[in-house]
Each structure stands twice: as C-alpha cells, then as structure tokens.
C-alpha cells in the first residue's frame, strides 16, 4: 500500500475488504524461523511461541544440549544447529543448514547477549570487548547473513534483541547499554537498506526473569530495586516477550519497520 490513488478510481479510504483476515494476522504456518540463543531465556520462550503459531524453528545456540531440550518441546519439525555467533564460519554454517533443510528463512530472532555489571572505572578493555563482540558485532554478523537471504528472496522479518538499557543508561551498565543502543542504530540502518521487502525491528525488554539476571535475583535488596524500576512493579516473565515477538515476526506488523518495541512494564515511560 503506497498511499497513491488512481485518478480514474479514487481510493476508498474505509476498510471495505481486508487484505489479511484479522484472525490470520499472527499465523505463521509453514514459515521458517531462525532463533539464535534459543536454548535459554527469551530465545527459548520465543522459539516455543513461534512453534505454537505454526513456524518451523531452527534452534541455534552454542549450548547444544539446551537447544536439543527445547527442540524436544516443539510440535513442528525443527532443526538444531550448534552455533557460536561470535564465529563467522559458524554463522555461515547456520544459514546454510537452515537453507539446506527448509530452503528459505522468513523470520530471524537474534537473541544472544551478555552483561558485565561493573563501574566504568573498573571495566577492563577485555570485558568491554567481550560484551561488544557478542552483543553488537555478532548481532551485526548474524543480521547481515540472514538479511542476505531475506533480501535475495525479497521477504522476511528480522528482530534484533536490544534492551530497555538501549533507551536509558544505568550505573554499571556502560558496555551493555552502549552495545544495546548501537543495536538500535544498526537496526534503523538495516531497515532502511533492506526495505521494502524485508522488515527489521528491535525489542527492548525491561528486566525479565531469565538466567541473565540471576546475579541480581540472588540479592534481595538489588532485586527489589530492580522490580521497582518498572511501572508495573515487577520484572517480566520470559513468556511476556512472546506476544511482542510474534507481532513483529508476523503479518500483524506488516507496516512496522525500523522501530523499537519497548516491552518494559512501563520502565522507560518515566524517562
Ligand atoms: N533477561 C532480561 O532481563 C533481558 C532484558 C533485556 C534484554 N535482554 C536481552 O535478551 C537476550 C537474551 O537474554 P536472556 O535473558 O534470554 O539470556 P540467557 O542467558 O537466558 O540466554 C542467552 C542464550 O544465548 C546463548 N548464547 C550466548 N552466547 C552465545 C554465542 N556466542 N553463540 C550462540 N549462542 C550464545 C546462551 O547459550 C543462551 O542460551 C540478550 O540479548 C539480553 O541482553 C534480556
């Protein structure tokens, strides 16, 4: 829909006939989804959600056993590919394995990320590089290689995992926040370069109860303060990322690209 009207047949601006039937907006039947970081946390939840809505999921993770365990929970035929996204050859191998098995990639959900929570004055170069290498450089590499497939097939939806920390700073968050903000900048550029057929968006969750935040959960004072960051007064459950992820993956978001969807219980609304 480009908004142009034909002078001989003026556009009817009412909704008179649905391009896509509302009940089918979220259906993913037969679509092929690659989820990196699928063995745990938000990636695992999203893989289960994609599968429940009919997609075939390629589960990519450096944790092979964890990915196998998620695969055992899926209903649709799936593929597990042991992948280290910090290795270029491993990412190429993942893309090739997905194409060999399914012939195309319709959805990419790119998850892996780590945090080193330290005051900036104590953060070493090596720690900075470890965070940026996984959160940003590997994210770009994976987006580029999956994006190459999507551009060549003239369709696809790519979702990059950022964070509410992309939208707001925080003490001890210098490397993480920088890497996540950079993902948002990169996402906007990819969305512009790969339009109109490939959509690229980012998710920006607040704190969600996954292994990534175990360090915080072990400290009752820190955990309480973390819960209170969110207007809803609590951290999210991993399955609460699934609806927003399915929205961005599916035709329900067919006019959405280059945007950041905050899934943060209202945290950044107050910033
Ligand atoms: N949990 C939160 O509160 C939260 C909030 C905002 C953003 N995020 C982001 O969501 C993403 C997922 O976080 P999570 O909480 O599910 O973490 P998690 O630790 O539960 O899962 C991360 C997964 O990524 C995999 N992984 C790590 N390095 C990898 C590599 N080099 N190659 C392939 N796989 C690798 C791990 O094996 C694991 O399965 C991260 O990018 C994180 O920054 C999480």
Short mmCIF file of C-alpha atoms and ligand atoms in Angstrom, two decimals:
data_model
loop_
_atom_site.label_atom_id
_atom_site.label_comp_id
_atom_site.label_asym_id
_atom_site.label_seq_id
_atom_site.Cartn_x
_atom_site.Cartn_y
_atom_site.Cartn_z
CA UNK A 1 0.00 0.00 0.00
CA UNK A 2 1.81 3.14 -1.14
CA UNK A 3 -0.92 5.70 -0.50
CA UNK A 4 -1.21 6.68 -4.18
CA UNK A 5 -4.63 6.95 -5.76
CA UNK A 6 -5.56 6.36 -9.35
CA UNK A 7 -7.38 9.43 -10.67
CA UNK A 8 -9.81 7.20 -12.53
CA UNK A 9 -10.68 5.12 -9.49
CA UNK A 10 -10.42 7.20 -6.32
CA UNK A 11 -9.30 5.25 -3.33
CA UNK A 12 -11.92 4.13 -0.85
CA UNK A 13 -10.42 5.12 2.50
CA UNK A 14 -12.76 2.94 4.51
CA UNK A 15 -11.86 -0.62 5.45
CA UNK A 16 -14.06 -2.38 2.97
CA UNK A 17 -12.20 -5.58 2.24
CA UNK A 18 -9.47 -6.98 4.42
CA UNK A 19 -6.08 -7.53 2.77
CA UNK A 20 -5.39 -10.03 5.52
CA UNK A 21 -8.14 -11.54 7.60
CA UNK A 22 -7.75 -10.34 11.21
CA UNK A 23 -7.75 -13.85 12.63
CA UNK A 24 -4.87 -14.79 10.35
CA UNK A 25 -2.63 -11.83 11.14
CA UNK A 26 -0.49 -13.77 13.59
CA UNK A 27 -0.49 -17.13 11.79
CA UNK A 28 2.98 -18.39 10.95
CA UNK A 29 2.04 -21.71 9.38
CA UNK A 30 4.88 -23.10 7.31
CA UNK A 31 7.18 -20.12 7.88
CA UNK A 32 10.82 -20.76 8.64
CA UNK A 33 12.24 -19.03 11.71
CA UNK A 34 15.86 -18.95 12.83
CA UNK A 35 16.27 -18.21 16.55
CA UNK A 36 19.79 -17.61 17.81
CA UNK A 37 20.24 -18.04 21.55
CA UNK A 38 17.29 -20.43 21.51
CA UNK A 39 18.45 -22.69 24.34
CA UNK A 40 17.53 -20.41 27.22
CA UNK A 41 15.54 -17.47 28.50
CA UNK A 42 13.86 -15.19 25.98
CA UNK A 43 15.12 -17.13 22.93
CA UNK A 44 13.63 -20.33 24.29
CA UNK A 45 10.29 -18.62 25.00
CA UNK A 46 10.20 -17.10 21.52
CA UNK A 47 11.07 -20.44 19.88
CA UNK A 48 8.19 -22.10 21.73
CA UNK A 49 5.86 -19.26 20.69
CA UNK A 50 6.86 -19.37 17.02
CA UNK A 51 6.33 -23.12 17.00
CA UNK A 52 2.91 -22.78 18.65
CA UNK A 53 1.86 -20.43 15.84
CA UNK A 54 2.94 -22.88 13.14
CA UNK A 55 6.51 -21.91 12.23
CA UNK A 56 9.34 -24.37 11.68
CA UNK A 57 12.09 -23.26 14.02
CA UNK A 58 15.85 -23.52 13.53
CA UNK A 59 17.26 -23.52 17.05
CA UNK A 60 20.78 -22.07 17.10
CA UNK A 61 22.83 -21.88 20.26
CA UNK A 62 26.33 -22.66 21.45
CA UNK A 63 24.62 -24.75 24.13
CA UNK A 64 23.75 -27.82 22.05
CA UNK A 65 22.20 -29.78 24.88
CA UNK A 66 19.94 -26.88 25.86
CA UNK A 67 18.84 -26.38 22.25
CA UNK A 68 18.10 -30.12 21.94
CA UNK A 69 15.93 -29.91 25.06
CA UNK A 70 13.94 -27.01 23.57
CA UNK A 71 13.57 -28.92 20.28
CA UNK A 72 12.05 -31.81 22.19
CA UNK A 73 9.28 -29.45 23.37
CA UNK A 74 8.30 -28.31 19.85
CA UNK A 75 5.35 -29.61 17.85
CA UNK A 76 6.53 -28.74 14.33
CA UNK A 77 9.58 -30.36 12.74
CA UNK A 78 12.59 -28.30 13.87
CA UNK A 79 16.32 -28.19 13.35
CA UNK A 80 19.06 -27.73 15.95
CA UNK A 81 22.31 -26.19 14.78
CA UNK A 82 25.11 -25.78 17.31
CA UNK A 83 26.24 -22.24 16.61
CA UNK A 84 28.66 -19.75 18.09
CA UNK A 85 27.57 -16.38 16.73
CA UNK A 86 30.96 -14.86 17.57
CA UNK A 87 32.48 -17.11 14.86
CA UNK A 88 31.87 -16.08 11.24
CA UNK A 89 32.14 -19.65 9.92
CA UNK A 90 29.64 -20.86 12.50
CA UNK A 91 27.07 -18.26 11.42
CA UNK A 92 27.58 -19.14 7.74
CA UNK A 93 27.12 -22.80 8.66
CA UNK A 94 23.88 -21.99 10.47
CA UNK A 95 22.43 -20.14 7.50
CA UNK A 96 23.47 -22.90 5.10
CA UNK A 97 22.00 -25.59 7.36
CA UNK A 98 18.68 -23.70 7.53
CA UNK A 99 18.61 -23.34 3.73
CA UNK A 100 19.61 -26.98 3.17
CA UNK A 101 16.76 -28.15 5.38
CA UNK A 102 14.00 -25.63 4.67
CA UNK A 103 15.06 -23.69 1.53
CA UNK A 104 14.32 -20.22 2.91
CA UNK A 105 14.33 -18.05 6.05
CA UNK A 106 11.21 -15.99 6.77
CA UNK A 107 11.90 -14.88 10.34
CA UNK A 108 15.12 -14.16 12.23
CA UNK A 109 15.08 -13.72 16.01
CA UNK A 110 18.57 -12.72 17.14
CA UNK A 111 18.97 -13.06 20.88
CA UNK A 112 22.42 -13.74 22.33
CA UNK A 113 23.68 -11.11 24.73
CA UNK A 114 25.67 -10.83 27.95
CA UNK A 115 26.26 -8.21 30.59
CA UNK A 116 29.29 -7.42 32.73
CA UNK A 117 27.93 -5.24 35.52
CA UNK A 118 30.83 -3.15 36.78
CA UNK A 119 31.51 0.53 37.41
CA UNK A 120 33.10 2.02 34.30
CA UNK A 121 36.33 2.75 36.16
CA UNK A 122 36.70 -0.97 36.89
CA UNK A 123 35.64 -2.26 33.48
CA UNK A 124 38.65 -3.64 31.59
CA UNK A 125 39.20 -3.47 27.85
CA UNK A 126 38.79 -7.24 27.69
CA UNK A 127 35.41 -7.09 29.48
CA UNK A 128 34.23 -4.27 27.22
CA UNK A 129 35.28 -6.23 24.15
CA UNK A 130 33.60 -9.43 25.35
CA UNK A 131 30.26 -7.62 25.71
CA UNK A 132 30.54 -5.67 22.46
CA UNK A 133 31.79 -8.68 20.50
CA UNK A 134 28.73 -10.76 21.37
CA UNK A 135 26.02 -8.11 21.78
CA UNK A 136 26.91 -5.94 18.80
CA UNK A 137 29.46 -7.42 16.42
CA UNK A 138 27.96 -10.91 16.42
CA UNK A 139 24.49 -9.37 16.15
CA UNK A 140 25.55 -7.46 13.03
CA UNK A 141 27.19 -10.55 11.53
CA UNK A 142 24.12 -12.70 12.08
CA UNK A 143 21.74 -9.99 10.84
CA UNK A 144 23.85 -9.48 7.72
CA UNK A 145 23.98 -13.18 6.83
CA UNK A 146 20.27 -13.82 7.45
CA UNK A 147 19.44 -10.47 5.84
CA UNK A 148 21.33 -11.53 2.72
CA UNK A 149 18.98 -14.49 2.35
CA UNK A 150 15.89 -12.38 3.02
CA UNK A 151 16.91 -9.68 0.54
CA UNK A 152 17.56 -12.31 -2.13
CA UNK A 153 14.14 -13.89 -1.56
CA UNK A 154 12.51 -10.40 -1.28
CA UNK A 155 10.79 -11.14 2.01
CA UNK A 156 11.46 -11.56 5.69
CA UNK A 157 11.15 -10.13 9.17
CA UNK A 158 14.24 -9.71 11.29
CA UNK A 159 14.04 -8.94 15.00
CA UNK A 160 17.11 -7.84 16.93
CA UNK A 161 17.17 -8.15 20.71
CA UNK A 162 18.10 -4.81 22.25
CA UNK A 163 17.09 -3.83 25.79
CA UNK A 164 15.48 -1.03 27.75
CA UNK A 165 19.12 -0.25 28.54
CA UNK A 166 19.37 0.89 24.90
CA UNK A 167 16.94 3.68 25.81
CA UNK A 168 18.28 4.62 29.21
CA UNK A 169 21.64 4.47 30.97
CA UNK A 170 22.42 2.91 34.29
CA UNK A 171 25.26 2.60 36.76
CA UNK A 172 27.49 -0.43 35.99
CA UNK A 173 25.92 -0.73 32.52
CA UNK A 174 28.41 1.12 30.28
CA UNK A 175 29.34 -1.72 27.92
CA UNK A 176 25.89 -3.32 27.88
CA UNK A 177 23.98 -0.07 27.42
CA UNK A 178 26.37 1.09 24.68
CA UNK A 179 26.08 -2.19 22.81
CA UNK A 180 22.28 -2.22 23.02
CA UNK A 181 21.94 1.42 21.93
CA UNK A 182 24.20 0.59 18.98
CA UNK A 183 21.91 -2.29 18.03
CA UNK A 184 19.07 0.23 17.72
CA UNK A 185 21.16 2.46 15.45
CA UNK A 186 22.21 -0.51 13.34
CA UNK A 187 18.62 -1.79 13.16
CA UNK A 188 17.40 1.51 11.75
CA UNK A 189 20.05 1.42 9.02
CA UNK A 190 19.26 -2.18 8.06
CA UNK A 191 15.54 -1.37 7.95
CA UNK A 192 16.20 1.46 5.51
CA UNK A 193 18.64 -0.52 3.36
CA UNK A 194 16.50 -3.65 3.09
CA UNK A 195 13.08 -2.04 2.62
CA UNK A 196 10.58 -2.55 1.14
CA UNK A 197 10.56 -6.34 1.25
CA UNK A 198 12.49 -7.07 4.45
CA UNK A 199 11.39 -5.56 7.75
CA UNK A 200 13.86 -5.04 10.60
CA UNK A 201 12.85 -4.12 14.16
CA UNK A 202 14.20 -4.35 17.69
CA UNK A 203 12.76 -5.45 21.01
CA UNK A 204 13.69 -3.54 24.15
CA UNK A 205 12.69 -5.54 27.22
CA UNK A 206 12.89 -4.41 30.78
CA UNK A 207 14.14 -6.96 33.28
CA UNK A 208 12.76 -10.43 32.68
CA UNK A 209 13.30 -13.45 34.89
CA UNK A 210 15.91 -15.46 32.98
CA UNK A 211 19.37 -16.82 33.84
CA UNK A 212 20.82 -13.49 32.63
CA UNK A 213 19.52 -11.72 35.74
CA UNK A 214 20.27 -14.46 38.30
CA UNK A 215 23.07 -12.37 39.78
CA UNK A 216 20.51 -9.67 40.66
CA UNK A 217 17.84 -12.10 41.85
CA UNK A 218 20.24 -13.56 44.42
CA UNK A 219 20.46 -10.17 46.21
CA UNK A 220 17.06 -9.30 47.81
CA UNK A 221 17.77 -5.54 48.03
CA UNK A 222 19.01 -5.33 44.44
CA UNK A 223 16.10 -7.49 43.24
CA UNK A 224 13.51 -5.30 45.00
CA UNK A 225 15.04 -2.14 43.49
CA UNK A 226 15.02 -3.82 40.09
CA UNK A 227 11.35 -4.73 40.34
CA UNK A 228 10.54 -1.14 41.32
CA UNK A 229 12.18 0.26 38.17
CA UNK A 230 9.11 -0.93 36.29
CA UNK A 231 5.80 0.97 36.47
CA UNK A 232 4.07 -2.40 36.77
CA UNK A 233 6.12 -3.03 39.92
CA UNK A 234 7.67 -6.31 38.85
CA UNK A 235 10.09 -7.89 36.40
CA UNK A 236 8.64 -9.65 33.37
CA UNK A 237 8.21 -13.38 32.86
CA UNK A 238 10.03 -14.81 29.84
CA UNK A 239 6.76 -15.68 28.11
CA UNK A 240 5.77 -11.99 28.17
CA UNK A 241 8.23 -11.36 25.33
CA UNK A 242 6.39 -13.84 23.09
CA UNK A 243 3.41 -11.68 22.08
CA UNK A 244 5.58 -8.71 21.05
CA UNK A 245 7.99 -11.04 19.21
CA UNK A 246 5.17 -12.78 17.33
CA UNK A 247 3.71 -9.39 16.45
CA UNK A 248 6.99 -8.29 14.84
CA UNK A 249 7.50 -11.66 13.14
CA UNK A 250 4.03 -11.87 11.63
CA UNK A 251 1.85 -10.02 9.14
CA UNK A 252 0.26 -8.26 12.11
CA UNK A 253 3.19 -5.82 11.86
CA UNK A 254 3.30 -5.58 8.05
CA UNK A 255 3.63 -1.76 8.19
CA UNK A 256 6.17 -1.74 11.03
CA UNK A 257 9.87 -1.45 10.28
CA UNK A 258 12.81 0.42 11.78
CA UNK A 259 11.21 0.66 15.20
CA UNK A 260 11.99 -0.29 18.78
CA UNK A 261 9.24 -2.01 20.70
CA UNK A 262 9.70 -1.49 24.43
CA UNK A 263 8.47 -4.45 26.48
CA UNK A 264 9.44 -3.00 29.81
CA UNK A 265 6.44 -2.80 32.11
CA UNK A 266 6.46 0.98 31.73
CA UNK A 267 10.06 1.47 32.89
CA UNK A 268 11.16 3.85 30.14
CA UNK A 269 7.82 5.68 30.05
CA UNK A 270 9.04 7.60 33.06
CA UNK A 271 12.36 8.59 31.50
N1 LIG B 1 16.55 -11.15 30.73
C1 LIG B 1 16.47 -9.83 30.71
O1 LIG B 1 16.14 -9.18 31.72
C2 LIG B 1 16.77 -9.07 29.45
C3 LIG B 1 16.36 -7.74 29.39
C4 LIG B 1 16.63 -7.02 28.23
C5 LIG B 1 17.29 -7.62 27.18
N2 LIG B 1 17.68 -8.92 27.29
C6 LIG B 1 18.39 -9.50 26.17
O2 LIG B 1 17.75 -10.66 25.70
C7 LIG B 1 18.71 -11.54 25.12
C8 LIG B 1 18.51 -12.92 25.71
O3 LIG B 1 18.71 -12.81 27.10
P1 LIG B 1 18.23 -13.94 28.09
O4 LIG B 1 17.80 -13.23 29.32
O5 LIG B 1 17.30 -14.86 27.40
O6 LIG B 1 19.64 -14.64 28.39
P2 LIG B 1 20.02 -16.17 28.62
O7 LIG B 1 21.37 -16.10 29.22
O8 LIG B 1 18.92 -16.88 29.35
O9 LIG B 1 20.09 -16.78 27.15
C9 LIG B 1 21.09 -16.43 26.26
C10 LIG B 1 21.31 -17.58 25.30
O10 LIG B 1 22.28 -17.16 24.35
C11 LIG B 1 23.20 -18.22 24.17
N3 LIG B 1 24.48 -17.71 23.73
C12 LIG B 1 25.38 -16.99 24.45
N4 LIG B 1 26.47 -16.74 23.73
C13 LIG B 1 26.27 -17.32 22.51
C14 LIG B 1 27.06 -17.43 21.34
N5 LIG B 1 28.28 -16.90 21.27
N6 LIG B 1 26.54 -18.09 20.28
C15 LIG B 1 25.31 -18.64 20.34
N7 LIG B 1 24.53 -18.60 21.44
C16 LIG B 1 25.01 -17.93 22.52
C17 LIG B 1 23.29 -18.88 25.53
O11 LIG B 1 23.81 -20.21 25.44
C18 LIG B 1 21.85 -18.84 25.98
O12 LIG B 1 21.14 -19.97 25.53
C19 LIG B 1 20.07 -10.90 25.38
O13 LIG B 1 20.49 -10.18 24.23
C20 LIG B 1 19.80 -9.93 26.52
O14 LIG B 1 20.71 -8.85 26.54
C21 LIG B 1 17.42 -9.66 28.38
#
